[in-house]
Coordinates of C-alpha atoms in Angstrom, one line a residue:
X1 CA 97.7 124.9 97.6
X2 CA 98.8 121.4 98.1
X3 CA 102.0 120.4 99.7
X4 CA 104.5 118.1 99.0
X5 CA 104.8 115.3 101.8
X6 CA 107.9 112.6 101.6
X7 CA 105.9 109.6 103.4
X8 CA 108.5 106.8 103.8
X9 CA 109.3 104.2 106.4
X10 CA 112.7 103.7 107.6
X11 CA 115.2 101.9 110.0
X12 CA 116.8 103.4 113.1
X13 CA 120.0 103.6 111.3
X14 CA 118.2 105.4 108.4
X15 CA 117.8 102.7 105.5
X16 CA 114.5 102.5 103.4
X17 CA 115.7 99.0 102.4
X18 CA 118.5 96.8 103.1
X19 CA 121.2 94.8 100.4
X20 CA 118.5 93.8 97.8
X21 CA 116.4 95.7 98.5
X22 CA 115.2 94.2 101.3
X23 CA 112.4 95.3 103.3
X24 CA 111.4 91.9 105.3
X25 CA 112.4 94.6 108.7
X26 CA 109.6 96.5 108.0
X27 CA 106.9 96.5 111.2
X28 CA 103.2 96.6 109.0
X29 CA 100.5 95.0 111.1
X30 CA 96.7 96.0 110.9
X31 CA 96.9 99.4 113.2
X32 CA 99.7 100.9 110.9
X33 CA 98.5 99.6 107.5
X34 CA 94.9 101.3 108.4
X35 CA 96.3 104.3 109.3
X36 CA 98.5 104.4 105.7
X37 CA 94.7 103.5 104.4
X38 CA 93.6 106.6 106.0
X39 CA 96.6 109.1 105.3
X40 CA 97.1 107.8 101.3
X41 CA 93.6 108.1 101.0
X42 CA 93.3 111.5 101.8
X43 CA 96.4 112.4 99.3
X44 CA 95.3 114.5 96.4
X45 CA 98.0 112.1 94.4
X46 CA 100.6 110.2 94.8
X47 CA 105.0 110.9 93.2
X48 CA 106.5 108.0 92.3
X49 CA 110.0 106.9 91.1
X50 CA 110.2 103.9 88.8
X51 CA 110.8 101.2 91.1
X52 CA 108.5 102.4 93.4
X53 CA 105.6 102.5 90.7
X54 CA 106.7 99.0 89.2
X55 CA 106.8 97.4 93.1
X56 CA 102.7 98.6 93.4
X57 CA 102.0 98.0 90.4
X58 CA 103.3 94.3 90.8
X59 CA 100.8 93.8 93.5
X60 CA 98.3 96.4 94.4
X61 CA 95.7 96.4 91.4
X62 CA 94.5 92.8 91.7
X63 CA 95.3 92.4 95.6
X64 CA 91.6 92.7 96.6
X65 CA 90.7 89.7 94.2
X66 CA 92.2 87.6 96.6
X67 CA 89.6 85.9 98.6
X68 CA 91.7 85.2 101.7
X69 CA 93.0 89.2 101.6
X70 CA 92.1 91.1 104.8
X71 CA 89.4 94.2 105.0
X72 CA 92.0 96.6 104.7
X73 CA 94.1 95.0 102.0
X74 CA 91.5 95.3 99.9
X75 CA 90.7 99.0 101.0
X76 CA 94.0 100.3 100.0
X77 CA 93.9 97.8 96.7
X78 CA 90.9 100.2 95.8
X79 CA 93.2 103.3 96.9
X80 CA 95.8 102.7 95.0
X81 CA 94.2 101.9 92.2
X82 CA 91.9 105.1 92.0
X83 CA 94.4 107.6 93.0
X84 CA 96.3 109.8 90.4
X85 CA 99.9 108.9 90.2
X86 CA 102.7 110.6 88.9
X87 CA 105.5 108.3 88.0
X88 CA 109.2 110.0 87.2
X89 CA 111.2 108.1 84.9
X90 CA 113.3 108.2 81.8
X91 CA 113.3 104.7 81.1
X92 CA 109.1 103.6 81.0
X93 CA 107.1 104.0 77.9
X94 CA 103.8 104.4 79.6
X95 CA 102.5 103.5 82.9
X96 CA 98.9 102.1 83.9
X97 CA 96.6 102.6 86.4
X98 CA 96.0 106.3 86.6
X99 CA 99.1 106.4 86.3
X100 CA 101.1 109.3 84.2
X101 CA 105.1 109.4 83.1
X102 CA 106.9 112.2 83.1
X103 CA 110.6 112.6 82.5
X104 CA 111.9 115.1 84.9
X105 CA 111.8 116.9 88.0
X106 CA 110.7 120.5 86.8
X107 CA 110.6 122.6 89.3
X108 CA 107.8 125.0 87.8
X109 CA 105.7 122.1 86.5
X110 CA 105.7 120.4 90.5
X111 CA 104.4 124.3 91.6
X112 CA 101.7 123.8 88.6
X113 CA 100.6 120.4 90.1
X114 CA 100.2 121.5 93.4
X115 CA 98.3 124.1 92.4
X116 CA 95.7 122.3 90.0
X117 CA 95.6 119.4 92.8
X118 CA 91.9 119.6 94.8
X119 CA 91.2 117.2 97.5
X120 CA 94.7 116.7 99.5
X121 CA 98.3 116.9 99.8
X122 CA 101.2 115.2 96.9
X123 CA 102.7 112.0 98.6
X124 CA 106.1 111.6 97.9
X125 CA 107.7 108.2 97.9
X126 CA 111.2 106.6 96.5
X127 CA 114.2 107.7 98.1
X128 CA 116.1 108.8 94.4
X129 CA 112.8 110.8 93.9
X130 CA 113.0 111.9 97.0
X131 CA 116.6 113.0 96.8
X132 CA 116.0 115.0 93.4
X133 CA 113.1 116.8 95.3
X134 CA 115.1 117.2 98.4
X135 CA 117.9 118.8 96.3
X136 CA 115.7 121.1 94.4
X137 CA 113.7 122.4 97.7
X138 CA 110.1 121.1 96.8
X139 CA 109.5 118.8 99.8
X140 CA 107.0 120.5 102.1
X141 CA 106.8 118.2 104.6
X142 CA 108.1 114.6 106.4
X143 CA 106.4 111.7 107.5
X144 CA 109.2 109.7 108.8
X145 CA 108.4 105.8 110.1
X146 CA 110.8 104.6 112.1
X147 CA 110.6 101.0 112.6
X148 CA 112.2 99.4 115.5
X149 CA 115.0 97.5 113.4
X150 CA 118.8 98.3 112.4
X151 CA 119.9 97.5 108.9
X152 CA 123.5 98.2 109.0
X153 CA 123.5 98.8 105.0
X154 CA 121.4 99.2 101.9
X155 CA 119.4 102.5 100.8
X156 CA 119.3 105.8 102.8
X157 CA 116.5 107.8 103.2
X158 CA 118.6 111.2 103.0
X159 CA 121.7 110.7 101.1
X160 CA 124.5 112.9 101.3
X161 CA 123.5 116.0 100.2
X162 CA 124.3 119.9 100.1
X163 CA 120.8 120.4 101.9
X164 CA 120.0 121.9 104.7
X165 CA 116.7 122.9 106.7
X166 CA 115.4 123.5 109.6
X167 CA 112.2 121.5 110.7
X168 CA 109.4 121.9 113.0
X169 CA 108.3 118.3 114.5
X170 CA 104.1 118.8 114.4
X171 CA 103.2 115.6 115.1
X172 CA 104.5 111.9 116.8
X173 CA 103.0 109.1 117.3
X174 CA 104.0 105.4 118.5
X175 CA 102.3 102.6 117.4
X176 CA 101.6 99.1 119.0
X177 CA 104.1 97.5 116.8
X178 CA 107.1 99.9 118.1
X179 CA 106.8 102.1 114.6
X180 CA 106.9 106.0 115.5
X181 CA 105.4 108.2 113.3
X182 CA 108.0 111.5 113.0
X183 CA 106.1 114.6 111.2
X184 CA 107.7 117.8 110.0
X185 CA 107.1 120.4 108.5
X186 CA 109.4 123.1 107.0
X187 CA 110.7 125.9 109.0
X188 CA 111.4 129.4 108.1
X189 CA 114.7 130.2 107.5
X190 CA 116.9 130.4 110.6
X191 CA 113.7 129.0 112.8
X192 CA 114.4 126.3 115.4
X193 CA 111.9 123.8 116.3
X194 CA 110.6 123.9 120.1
X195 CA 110.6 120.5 120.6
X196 CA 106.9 120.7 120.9
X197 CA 104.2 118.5 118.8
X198 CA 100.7 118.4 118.5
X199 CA 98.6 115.8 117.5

């Protein structure tokens, strides 16, 4: 069955963006945008909020018509573009790009998805999604992307929640730029992690 993985960069102080929605912080050179390349494209499909959906969709189906766009650009144009997405939103009519809206988080209809999904894992992405995932136990796993930067205010990755879990780190990884790659996965209950990882 696939899993659920929350793939999101954030600052050290744990914002997605700062005021504005600004996300100028963020570390993305050639090594970390091929290695997104290489993780998305393995995803099975992709969970989107609204604004996540409408700030791809603003840029990523036409990005490799650019002539000066670089080799991987235009890998990930084709990614994105090809991928099934599932958008969550009240508010959009329709969405494009093999693309489909639906309204709410149902927990049985996210078990049906990952069951039906062949090929890879559900990437999760949007921190409101996120949240309503978070709060109804359906996140499987974290890829957390801590870029070297303190934003002081804007939008949390975890919001104040009644959640709790306990996490097993199976992966880190630092990258050239200073990003480190944090992976968890879920715990059983009461389980500690050892503080070990593995590539």
């Amino acid at each position: 069955m696939a899993k659920i993985v929350l793939m999101m960069g954030v600052s050290l102080d744990g914002y997605i963006e700062g005021p504005d929605h600004d996300i100028s912080w963020h570390c993305v050179d050639d090594e970390l945008h091929q290695h997104m390349n290489d993780v998305i494209g393995r995803f099975g499909a992709l969970l989107h909020g609204r604004r996540v959906y409408e700030l791809m969709a603003a840029y990523w189906p036409t990005a490799d018509a650019d002539p000066q766009a670089s080799a991987i650009t235009r890998q990930f144009a084709g990614i994105w573009r090809d991928i099934p997405k599932v958008v969550y939103s009240r508010t959009l009519q329709s969405a494009e790009w093999n693309s489909t809206v639906v309204r709410d988080v149902v927990p049985e209809e996210v078990r049906a998805l990952k069951e039906k999904t062949v090929g890879g894992d559900l990437g999760l992405g949007g921190a409101g999604i996120a949240a309503e995932f978070l709060r109804l136990g359906l996140v499987d796993e974290y890829r957390v992307y801590v870029h070297p930067a303190l934003v002081g205010r804007g939008t949390r990755l975890f919001p104040e929640a009644d959640i709790a879990a306990s996490l097993r780190l199976v992966e880190s990884h630092v990258f050239g730029n200073g990003v480190v790659l944090l992976r968890y996965e879920q715990g059983e209950r009461g389980e500690q992690g050892d503080g070990s990882a593995r590539p």
